[in-house]
mmCIF file of C-alpha atoms in Angstrom:
data_model
loop_
_atom_site.group_PDB
_atom_site.id
_atom_site.type_symbol
_atom_site.label_atom_id
_atom_site.label_comp_id
_atom_site.label_asym_id
_atom_site.label_seq_id
_atom_site.Cartn_x
_atom_site.Cartn_y
_atom_site.Cartn_z
ATOM 1 C CA MET A 1 0.098 -0.013 -0.075
ATOM 2 C CA THR A 2 2.895 2.389 0.753
ATOM 3 C CA PHE A 3 3.825 2.231 -2.869
ATOM 4 C CA LEU A 4 0.530 2.960 -4.232
ATOM 5 C CA LEU A 5 0.229 5.899 -1.681
ATOM 6 C CA ASP A 6 3.436 7.285 -2.999
ATOM 7 C CA VAL A 7 2.412 7.113 -6.615
ATOM 8 C CA SER A 8 -0.953 8.572 -5.681
ATOM 9 C CA ALA A 9 0.800 11.361 -3.789
ATOM 10 C CA PHE A 10 2.916 12.275 -6.811
ATOM 11 C CA LEU A 11 0.007 12.308 -9.150
ATOM 12 C CA ILE A 12 -2.333 14.361 -7.022
ATOM 13 C CA ALA A 13 0.619 16.941 -6.258
ATOM 14 C CA ILE A 14 0.730 17.413 -9.956
ATOM 15 C CA MET A 15 -2.984 17.805 -10.377
ATOM 16 C CA LEU A 16 -3.055 20.296 -7.486
ATOM 17 C CA LEU A 17 -0.332 22.371 -8.997
ATOM 18 C CA LEU A 18 -2.047 22.361 -12.380
ATOM 19 C CA ALA A 19 -5.321 23.403 -10.747
ATOM 20 C CA VAL A 20 -3.756 26.275 -9.035
ATOM 21 C CA PHE A 21 -1.884 27.505 -12.109
ATOM 22 C CA ASN A 22 -5.164 27.303 -14.266
ATOM 23 C CA PHE A 23 -6.924 29.128 -11.330
ATOM 24 C CA PHE A 24 -4.798 32.224 -11.684
ATOM 25 C CA THR A 25 -4.073 32.040 -15.479
ATOM 26 C CA LEU A 26 -7.250 30.653 -17.291
ATOM 27 C CA ARG A 27 -8.620 33.280 -19.656
ATOM 28 C CA VAL A 28 -11.958 34.788 -18.734
ATOM 29 C CA VAL A 29 -14.655 36.235 -20.905
ATOM 30 C CA SER A 30 -16.201 39.157 -19.163
ATOM 31 C CA SER A 31 -19.306 41.211 -20.153
ATOM 32 C CA LYS A 32 -17.879 44.415 -18.606
ATOM 33 C CA ASN A 33 -17.067 47.204 -21.123
ATOM 34 C CA SER A 34 -17.820 45.221 -24.290
ATOM 35 C CA ALA A 35 -17.302 47.242 -27.404
ATOM 36 C CA SER A 36 -19.490 47.253 -30.495
ATOM 37 C CA ILE A 37 -18.703 44.488 -32.937
ATOM 38 C CA ASP A 38 -18.693 45.926 -36.447
ATOM 39 C CA GLN A 39 -18.022 42.543 -38.327
ATOM 40 C CA SER A 40 -21.016 40.361 -39.235
ATOM 41 C CA VAL A 41 -21.997 37.589 -36.905
ATOM 42 C CA SER A 42 -23.903 34.389 -37.561
ATOM 43 C CA ILE A 43 -25.453 32.685 -34.539
ATOM 44 C CA LEU A 44 -26.002 29.135 -35.481
ATOM 45 C CA ILE A 45 -28.307 26.656 -33.691
ATOM 46 C CA PRO A 46 -28.708 23.024 -34.564
ATOM 47 C CA MET A 47 -32.064 21.792 -33.138
ATOM 48 C CA ARG A 48 -33.577 18.345 -32.947
ATOM 49 C CA ASN A 49 -36.699 17.845 -30.596
ATOM 50 C CA GLU A 50 -35.786 21.148 -28.643
ATOM 51 C CA ALA A 51 -39.332 22.566 -28.289
ATOM 52 C CA GLU A 52 -38.764 23.076 -24.654
ATOM 53 C CA ASN A 53 -35.928 25.436 -25.408
ATOM 54 C CA VAL A 54 -37.008 27.302 -28.520
ATOM 55 C CA ILE A 55 -38.991 30.334 -27.062
ATOM 56 C CA GLU A 56 -36.604 31.120 -24.349
ATOM 57 C CA LEU A 57 -33.429 30.620 -26.345
ATOM 58 C CA ILE A 58 -34.523 32.692 -29.417
ATOM 59 C CA THR A 59 -36.044 35.608 -27.318
ATOM 60 C CA LEU A 60 -32.774 35.903 -25.572
ATOM 61 C CA LEU A 61 -30.658 35.765 -28.683
ATOM 62 C CA LYS A 62 -32.683 38.485 -30.320
ATOM 63 C CA GLU A 63 -31.616 40.737 -27.372
ATOM 64 C CA GLN A 64 -27.842 40.329 -28.153
ATOM 65 C CA ALA A 65 -26.425 43.899 -27.749
ATOM 66 C CA ASN A 66 -23.293 45.571 -29.290
ATOM 67 C CA LEU A 67 -23.706 43.645 -32.618
ATOM 68 C CA SER A 68 -24.012 46.004 -35.484
ATOM 69 C CA ASN A 69 -24.803 43.155 -37.969
ATOM 70 C CA PHE A 70 -25.894 39.729 -36.880
ATOM 71 C CA GLU A 71 -28.261 36.936 -37.976
ATOM 72 C CA ILE A 72 -29.646 34.017 -36.117
ATOM 73 C CA ILE A 73 -30.078 30.842 -38.051
ATOM 74 C CA ALA A 74 -31.784 27.791 -36.648
ATOM 75 C CA LEU A 75 -31.972 24.361 -38.238
ATOM 76 C CA ASP A 76 -34.562 21.952 -37.586
ATOM 77 C CA ASP A 77 -33.036 18.595 -37.856
ATOM 78 C CA SER A 78 -36.336 16.434 -38.647
ATOM 79 C CA SER A 79 -37.717 16.965 -35.024
ATOM 80 C CA GLY A 80 -40.372 14.729 -33.851
ATOM 81 C CA ASP A 81 -41.990 17.499 -31.647
ATOM 82 C CA ASN A 82 -43.134 20.828 -32.514
ATOM 83 C CA THR A 83 -39.666 22.474 -32.667
ATOM 84 C CA LYS A 84 -40.167 23.520 -36.164
ATOM 85 C CA GLU A 85 -43.450 25.046 -35.735
ATOM 86 C CA LEU A 86 -42.371 27.081 -32.802
ATOM 87 C CA LEU A 87 -39.316 28.402 -34.790
ATOM 88 C CA LEU A 88 -41.431 29.395 -37.678
ATOM 89 C CA GLY A 89 -43.801 31.272 -35.395
ATOM 90 C CA LEU A 90 -40.728 33.363 -34.115
ATOM 91 C CA SER A 91 -39.298 33.704 -37.436
ATOM 92 C CA GLN A 92 -38.930 37.450 -38.305
ATOM 93 C CA ASP A 93 -36.249 40.054 -38.807
ATOM 94 C CA ASN A 94 -32.892 38.512 -38.219
ATOM 95 C CA LEU A 95 -34.023 34.990 -37.501
ATOM 96 C CA LYS A 96 -33.872 32.434 -40.378
ATOM 97 C CA VAL A 97 -35.361 28.932 -39.964
ATOM 98 C CA ILE A 98 -34.104 26.271 -42.297
ATOM 99 C CA ALA A 99 -34.939 22.634 -42.548
ATOM 100 C CA GLY A 100 -32.182 20.019 -42.396
ATOM 101 C CA ARG A 101 -31.499 17.760 -45.243
ATOM 102 C CA GLU A 102 -31.769 14.117 -44.935
ATOM 103 C CA LEU A 103 -28.830 12.772 -43.236
ATOM 104 C CA GLU A 104 -26.053 11.535 -45.611
ATOM 105 C CA GLU A 105 -24.014 8.380 -45.087
ATOM 106 C CA GLY A 106 -21.063 8.709 -42.980
ATOM 107 C CA TRP A 107 -22.288 11.918 -41.175
ATOM 108 C CA LEU A 108 -23.564 12.079 -37.568
ATOM 109 C CA GLY A 109 -26.614 14.180 -37.107
ATOM 110 C CA LYS A 110 -25.323 17.203 -35.222
ATOM 111 C CA ASN A 111 -22.259 17.510 -37.285
ATOM 112 C CA TYR A 112 -24.306 17.609 -40.673
ATOM 113 C CA ALA A 113 -26.597 20.154 -39.088
ATOM 114 C CA CYS A 114 -23.675 22.394 -38.064
ATOM 115 C CA TYR A 115 -22.138 21.868 -41.634
ATOM 116 C CA GLN A 116 -25.443 22.958 -43.178
ATOM 117 C CA LEU A 117 -25.692 25.963 -40.796
ATOM 118 C CA ALA A 118 -22.244 27.163 -41.577
ATOM 119 C CA ALA A 119 -22.854 26.928 -45.340
ATOM 120 C CA ALA A 120 -26.073 29.167 -45.078
ATOM 121 C CA ALA A 121 -24.242 31.607 -42.784
ATOM 122 C CA THR A 122 -23.058 34.905 -43.955
ATOM 123 C CA GLY A 123 -21.093 36.139 -40.923
ATOM 124 C CA ASP A 124 -17.298 36.802 -40.529
ATOM 125 C CA TYR A 125 -17.726 35.105 -37.105
ATOM 126 C CA LEU A 126 -19.493 31.828 -36.764
ATOM 127 C CA VAL A 127 -21.244 31.333 -33.326
ATOM 128 C CA PHE A 128 -22.288 27.709 -32.798
ATOM 129 C CA LEU A 129 -24.471 27.369 -29.838
ATOM 130 C CA ASP A 130 -26.451 24.345 -28.383
ATOM 131 C CA ALA A 131 -30.056 24.957 -27.699
ATOM 132 C CA ASP A 132 -29.922 24.389 -23.953
ATOM 133 C CA VAL A 133 -27.303 27.354 -23.575
ATOM 134 C CA ARG A 134 -28.296 30.769 -22.172
ATOM 135 C CA LEU A 135 -26.596 33.872 -23.087
ATOM 136 C CA ASP A 136 -25.992 37.318 -21.384
ATOM 137 C CA PRO A 137 -27.191 40.091 -23.471
ATOM 138 C CA ARG A 138 -23.531 41.042 -24.453
ATOM 139 C CA ALA A 139 -22.159 37.444 -24.308
ATOM 140 C CA VAL A 140 -21.475 37.095 -28.153
ATOM 141 C CA ALA A 141 -19.940 40.736 -28.439
ATOM 142 C CA SER A 142 -17.870 40.086 -25.287
ATOM 143 C CA THR A 143 -16.639 36.727 -26.451
ATOM 144 C CA ILE A 144 -15.769 38.144 -29.935
ATOM 145 C CA GLU A 145 -13.954 41.043 -28.266
ATOM 146 C CA SER A 146 -11.902 38.594 -26.013
ATOM 147 C CA MET A 147 -10.897 36.754 -29.226
ATOM 148 C CA ARG A 148 -9.732 39.998 -30.863
ATOM 149 C CA ALA A 149 -7.659 41.025 -27.603
ATOM 150 C CA TRP A 150 -6.144 37.655 -27.514
ATOM 151 C CA ASN A 151 -5.421 37.426 -31.104
ATOM 152 C CA TRP A 152 -7.589 34.190 -31.356
ATOM 153 C CA ASP A 153 -9.205 32.572 -34.371
ATOM 154 C CA PHE A 154 -11.582 30.498 -32.299
ATOM 155 C CA ILE A 155 -12.779 30.158 -28.736
ATOM 156 C CA SER A 156 -14.641 27.521 -26.652
ATOM 157 C CA ALA A 157 -16.181 29.656 -23.973
ATOM 158 C CA TYR A 158 -17.022 27.251 -21.504
ATOM 159 C CA PRO A 159 -20.498 27.999 -19.829
ATOM 160 C CA ARG A 160 -21.447 27.702 -16.226
ATOM 161 C CA GLN A 161 -22.928 24.291 -15.725
ATOM 162 C CA ILE A 162 -26.319 24.146 -13.979
ATOM 163 C CA ALA A 163 -26.683 21.031 -12.116
ATOM 164 C CA LEU A 164 -29.966 20.603 -10.096
ATOM 165 C CA THR A 165 -30.330 16.841 -9.276
ATOM 166 C CA PHE A 166 -27.884 14.967 -6.998
ATOM 167 C CA LEU A 167 -26.657 12.765 -9.971
ATOM 168 C CA GLU A 168 -25.848 16.056 -11.883
ATOM 169 C CA ARG A 169 -24.086 17.732 -8.995
ATOM 170 C CA LEU A 170 -21.934 14.578 -8.784
ATOM 171 C CA THR A 171 -21.021 14.224 -12.439
ATOM 172 C CA GLN A 172 -21.241 17.711 -14.180
ATOM 173 C CA PRO A 173 -18.306 19.236 -12.441
ATOM 174 C CA LEU A 174 -15.979 16.485 -13.639
ATOM 175 C CA LEU A 175 -16.283 17.895 -17.209
ATOM 176 C CA GLN A 176 -14.170 21.005 -16.403
ATOM 177 C CA TRP A 177 -12.234 19.359 -13.631
ATOM 178 C CA SER A 178 -10.749 16.735 -16.032
ATOM 179 C CA TRP A 179 -8.894 19.244 -18.097
ATOM 180 C CA PHE A 180 -8.336 21.821 -15.269
ATOM 181 C CA THR A 181 -6.182 19.298 -13.504
ATOM 182 C CA THR A 182 -4.354 17.758 -16.332
ATOM 183 C CA LEU A 183 -3.288 20.422 -18.590
ATOM 184 C CA PRO A 184 -1.431 23.881 -18.014
ATOM 185 C CA LEU A 185 -3.956 25.554 -20.329
ATOM 186 C CA ARG A 186 -2.259 29.008 -20.637
ATOM 187 C CA ILE A 187 0.794 27.221 -21.814
ATOM 188 C CA THR A 188 -0.812 24.862 -24.249
ATOM 189 C CA GLN A 189 -2.611 27.801 -25.877
ATOM 190 C CA LYS A 190 0.705 29.821 -26.223
ATOM 191 C CA TRP A 191 2.457 26.808 -27.889
ATOM 192 C CA PRO A 192 -0.474 24.683 -29.260
ATOM 193 C CA ARG A 193 -0.509 21.102 -30.277
ATOM 194 C CA PRO A 194 -3.539 19.209 -31.565
ATOM 195 C CA SER A 195 -3.196 16.473 -28.758
ATOM 196 C CA THR A 196 -3.357 19.053 -25.906
ATOM 197 C CA VAL A 197 -6.396 21.101 -27.246
ATOM 198 C CA VAL A 198 -9.643 21.014 -25.200
ATOM 199 C CA ALA A 199 -12.946 22.377 -26.280
ATOM 200 C CA ASN A 200 -16.583 22.315 -25.414
ATOM 201 C CA GLY A 201 -19.077 22.889 -28.267
ATOM 202 C CA GLN A 202 -21.857 24.332 -26.126
ATOM 203 C CA PHE A 203 -20.812 27.839 -27.145
ATOM 204 C CA MET A 204 -17.995 28.138 -29.732
ATOM 205 C CA VAL A 205 -17.128 31.011 -31.906
ATOM 206 C CA ILE A 206 -14.838 30.762 -34.921
ATOM 207 C CA LYS A 207 -13.708 33.050 -37.547
ATOM 208 C CA ARG A 208 -15.238 32.224 -40.847
ATOM 209 C CA LYS A 209 -12.039 31.835 -42.737
ATOM 210 C CA ALA A 210 -10.445 29.554 -40.005
ATOM 211 C CA TYR A 211 -13.550 27.382 -40.013
ATOM 212 C CA PHE A 212 -13.515 26.750 -43.696
ATOM 213 C CA ASP A 213 -9.621 26.537 -43.877
ATOM 214 C CA CYS A 214 -9.931 23.424 -41.679
ATOM 215 C CA ASP A 215 -12.732 21.977 -43.508
ATOM 216 C CA GLY A 216 -15.197 22.638 -40.686
ATOM 217 C CA HIS A 217 -17.541 19.904 -39.616
ATOM 218 C CA ARG A 218 -16.949 18.132 -42.737
ATOM 219 C CA GLY A 219 -13.554 17.326 -41.425
ATOM 220 C CA VAL A 220 -15.106 15.779 -38.309
ATOM 221 C CA LYS A 221 -18.350 14.457 -39.839
ATOM 222 C CA ALA A 222 -18.310 11.018 -37.939
ATOM 223 C CA GLU A 223 -16.797 12.268 -34.630
ATOM 224 C CA VAL A 224 -19.045 12.015 -31.724
ATOM 225 C CA LEU A 225 -16.970 14.626 -29.890
ATOM 226 C CA ASP A 226 -17.003 16.905 -32.797
ATOM 227 C CA ASP A 227 -16.225 20.014 -30.788
ATOM 228 C CA LEU A 228 -12.819 18.461 -29.589
ATOM 229 C CA PHE A 229 -11.822 17.110 -32.913
ATOM 230 C CA LEU A 230 -12.911 20.470 -34.663
ATOM 231 C CA ALA A 231 -10.577 22.388 -32.263
ATOM 232 C CA ARG A 232 -7.797 20.144 -32.961
ATOM 233 C CA ASN A 233 -8.201 20.491 -36.847
ATOM 234 C CA LEU A 234 -8.333 24.227 -36.350
ATOM 235 C CA VAL A 235 -4.956 24.032 -34.589
ATOM 236 C CA ARG A 236 -3.491 21.788 -37.185
ATOM 237 C CA ALA A 237 -4.603 24.304 -39.931
ATOM 238 C CA GLY A 238 -2.626 27.109 -38.040
ATOM 239 C CA ALA A 239 -5.577 28.666 -36.149
ATOM 240 C CA LYS A 240 -4.970 30.138 -32.522
ATOM 241 C CA GLY A 241 -7.454 29.711 -29.768
ATOM 242 C CA GLY A 242 -8.744 27.361 -27.081
ATOM 243 C CA VAL A 243 -11.008 27.156 -23.992
ATOM 244 C CA ALA A 244 -11.773 30.085 -21.909
ATOM 245 C CA ASP A 245 -14.011 30.540 -18.864
ATOM 246 C CA GLY A 246 -17.347 31.713 -20.110
ATOM 247 C CA SER A 247 -19.262 31.349 -16.983
ATOM 248 C CA ARG A 248 -19.837 35.087 -16.605
ATOM 249 C CA VAL A 249 -21.726 35.389 -19.913
ATOM 250 C CA SER A 250 -23.480 32.048 -20.266
ATOM 251 C CA TYR A 251 -24.936 29.069 -18.547
ATOM 252 C CA CYS A 252 -26.203 25.605 -19.639
ATOM 253 C CA ARG A 253 -28.205 22.708 -18.069
ATOM 254 C CA MET A 254 -27.048 19.799 -20.222
ATOM 255 C CA TYR A 255 -29.385 17.190 -18.764
ATOM 256 C CA SER A 256 -32.696 17.386 -16.921
ATOM 257 C CA SER A 257 -32.959 13.774 -15.666
ATOM 258 C CA ALA A 258 -30.706 10.868 -14.790
ATOM 259 C CA SER A 259 -31.633 8.918 -17.926
ATOM 260 C CA GLN A 260 -30.795 11.871 -20.153
ATOM 261 C CA LEU A 261 -27.422 12.142 -18.330
ATOM 262 C CA ILE A 262 -26.531 8.471 -18.619
ATOM 263 C CA ALA A 263 -27.564 8.329 -22.097
ATOM 264 C CA GLY A 264 -25.659 11.489 -22.972
ATOM 265 C CA TYR A 265 -22.364 10.353 -21.479
ATOM 266 C CA ALA A 266 -22.734 6.726 -22.752
ATOM 267 C CA LYS A 267 -22.939 8.013 -26.268
ATOM 268 C CA SER A 268 -19.679 9.996 -26.083
ATOM 269 C CA GLN A 269 -17.262 8.746 -23.285
ATOM 270 C CA TRP A 270 -15.742 6.125 -25.429
ATOM 271 C CA SER A 271 -14.644 8.610 -28.123
ATOM 272 C CA ALA A 272 -12.644 10.557 -25.397
ATOM 273 C CA PHE A 273 -10.015 7.785 -25.475
ATOM 274 C CA VAL A 274 -7.894 6.408 -28.389
ATOM 275 C CA ASN A 275 -8.926 2.817 -27.665
ATOM 276 C CA PRO A 276 -10.006 0.371 -24.836
ATOM 277 C CA LEU A 277 -6.403 0.423 -23.491
ATOM 278 C CA GLY A 278 -6.591 4.290 -23.098
ATOM 279 C CA ALA A 279 -9.768 3.937 -21.213
ATOM 280 C CA LEU A 280 -8.352 1.306 -18.914
ATOM 281 C CA ILE A 281 -5.302 3.591 -18.304
ATOM 282 C CA ALA A 282 -7.739 6.531 -17.528
ATOM 283 C CA ILE A 283 -9.926 4.371 -15.102
ATOM 284 C CA ALA A 284 -6.665 3.230 -13.287
ATOM 285 C CA LEU A 285 -5.426 6.887 -12.823
ATOM 286 C CA LEU A 286 -8.851 8.031 -11.703
ATOM 287 C CA THR A 287 -8.964 5.238 -9.244
ATOM 288 C CA LEU A 288 -5.496 5.892 -7.912
ATOM 289 C CA THR A 289 -5.988 9.581 -7.495
ATOM 290 C CA SER A 290 -9.694 9.832 -6.649
ATOM 291 C CA ILE A 291 -10.777 6.551 -4.951
ATOM 292 C CA PHE A 292 -7.756 4.847 -3.415
ATOM 293 C CA PRO A 293 -6.768 7.763 -1.130
ATOM 294 C CA PHE A 294 -10.407 7.476 0.444
ATOM 295 C CA ILE A 295 -10.111 3.700 0.801
ATOM 296 C CA ALA A 296 -6.661 3.856 2.348
ATOM 297 C CA GLY A 297 -7.913 6.491 4.842
ATOM 298 C CA LEU A 298 -10.755 4.149 5.844
ATOM 299 C CA ALA A 299 -8.239 1.494 6.292
ATOM 300 C CA GLY A 300 -6.270 3.542 8.821
ATOM 301 C CA GLU A 301 -3.584 5.223 6.633
ATOM 302 C CA LEU A 302 -3.478 8.883 7.907
ATOM 303 C CA SER A 303 -1.628 9.833 4.471
ATOM 304 C CA GLY A 304 -4.736 8.510 2.684
ATOM 305 C CA TRP A 305 -6.804 11.154 4.417
ATOM 306 C CA TYR A 306 -4.261 13.857 3.478
ATOM 307 C CA LEU A 307 -4.401 12.781 -0.246
ATOM 308 C CA TYR A 308 -8.232 12.664 -0.145
ATOM 309 C CA PHE A 309 -8.525 16.265 1.164
ATOM 310 C CA ALA A 310 -5.894 17.316 -1.542
ATOM 311 C CA ILE A 311 -8.047 15.784 -4.450
ATOM 312 C CA VAL A 312 -10.971 17.377 -2.973
ATOM 313 C CA MET A 313 -9.160 20.706 -3.087
ATOM 314 C CA THR A 314 -8.569 20.330 -6.782
ATOM 315 C CA ARG A 315 -12.367 20.412 -7.204
ATOM 316 C CA SER A 316 -12.883 23.345 -4.812
ATOM 317 C CA ILE A 317 -10.656 25.769 -6.467
ATOM 318 C CA LYS A 318 -12.041 25.484 -9.977
ATOM 319 C CA ARG A 319 -12.154 28.803 -11.676
ATOM 320 C CA ASP A 320 -15.831 29.223 -11.989
ATOM 321 C CA LYS A 321 -16.298 28.562 -8.242
ATOM 322 C CA ASP A 322 -19.485 26.663 -8.974
ATOM 323 C CA LYS A 323 -21.670 26.400 -5.862
ATOM 324 C CA ASN A 324 -23.068 23.051 -7.062
ATOM 325 C CA ASP A 325 -19.610 21.883 -7.122
ATOM 326 C CA SER A 326 -18.260 23.013 -3.774
ATOM 327 C CA SER A 327 -21.222 21.312 -2.124
ATOM 328 C CA THR A 328 -20.272 18.014 -3.543
ATOM 329 C CA SER A 329 -16.595 18.160 -3.556
ATOM 330 C CA LEU A 330 -16.359 16.013 -0.479
ATOM 331 C CA LEU A 331 -18.125 13.259 -2.445
ATOM 332 C CA HIS A 332 -15.433 13.217 -5.169
ATOM 333 C CA PRO A 333 -14.720 9.400 -4.792
ATOM 334 C CA LEU A 334 -18.485 8.795 -5.527
ATOM 335 C CA SER A 335 -18.234 11.110 -8.466
ATOM 336 C CA ALA A 336 -15.213 9.202 -9.775
ATOM 337 C CA LEU A 337 -16.968 5.747 -9.418
ATOM 338 C CA ILE A 338 -19.856 7.177 -11.378
ATOM 339 C CA TRP A 339 -17.496 8.481 -14.070
ATOM 340 C CA ILE A 340 -15.886 5.006 -14.290
ATOM 341 C CA TYR A 341 -19.377 3.377 -14.604
ATOM 342 C CA LEU A 342 -20.174 6.017 -17.562
ATOM 343 C CA ILE A 343 -16.819 5.173 -19.355
ATOM 344 C CA SER A 344 -17.451 1.561 -19.066
ATOM 345 C CA ILE A 345 -21.014 1.292 -20.343
ATOM 346 C CA SER A 346 -19.981 3.736 -23.081
ATOM 347 C CA TRP A 347 -17.399 1.181 -24.299
ATOM 348 C CA ILE A 348 -19.902 -1.771 -23.867
ATOM 349 C CA LYS A 349 -22.669 -0.123 -25.986
ATOM 350 C CA LYS A 350 -20.091 0.892 -28.571
ATOM 351 C CA TYR A 351 -18.964 -2.800 -29.010
ATOM 352 C CA ARG A 352 -22.613 -3.948 -28.935
ATOM 353 C CA GLY A 353 -23.600 -1.369 -31.504
ATOM 354 C CA GLU A 354 -26.165 0.103 -29.074
ATOM 355 C CA LEU A 355 -25.015 3.761 -29.234
ATOM 356 C CA SER A 356 -27.910 6.254 -30.066
ATOM 357 C CA TRP A 357 -28.869 9.851 -29.387
ATOM 358 C CA ARG A 358 -32.198 11.552 -30.068
ATOM 359 C CA GLY A 359 -33.579 8.637 -31.796
ATOM 360 C CA ARG A 360 -30.678 8.063 -34.056
ATOM 361 C CA LYS A 361 -28.102 5.338 -34.073
ATOM 362 C CA LEU A 362 -24.666 6.486 -33.948
#
């Protein structure tokens, strides 16, 4: 046990140092003093069975300030509910509603929808937005202004994650924690490599030229984690950018039930790793850093408790200071167990050919 505790201590020390580094250096998008954006902007929203989000989302988007010339394009991707009817009822002025074409072979649904949206857009900046994201009135202008200040060609502005149920509060903070404790983000953005790029596609802004130079979503048409692989392709093509804290200008509740959450992670977790071996290594590291210290502490090892509180601290110092996270940080070993379960069922469903999302087989 002593050897395992030593290895665990070494890994947790690195994670804690990275968390502290990112806390002080992570770039932040702020809505304060946002200037007017003169370039044209296209806000692009792929929608499939999003009736519950349509009215609130579009109403808020129409109130975007400090944009001299912007359009909103929503694509209805063969919804089975009344998404299309609601969109058409709101269609006026700068909102354009288009019907998605029949899914072509070799494409995943959302990727094809985003590809069609980009083709229909006229803006100098392309804003890809998930339907469950809500934006501050100056969010788009502030994000573009940040891009210009940092000389970036693309940005993944990570929204504040709303977690209401107990399962959400245990799992959702792990999204940001996973890269917050494993990468020195400011350094990887200054000297970018595709393998160290991270991104979240909930709220992503890309310069038009950079998007088409890397072949856009056509270059990632079969990728479940299209946001991550699109960001990597952007870097390969010479674009500058990365992830930033967008919690001051945006928020998102990804899943509203346990079944949605499990299905959502099951469809994508396998794609986060190169192969099953990569997943096993990740599970081993997660166990060693997030579960083993707690078990060692229960077994009477005082150092186990020190390590347990150290890994909890990596959760507590995340940049967005998420209240939901701070209240569940002490349950981090349980969060890690749930994540291991989600990774496992994702690979099982992958090999059984059972992956699906929103009524479509993946």
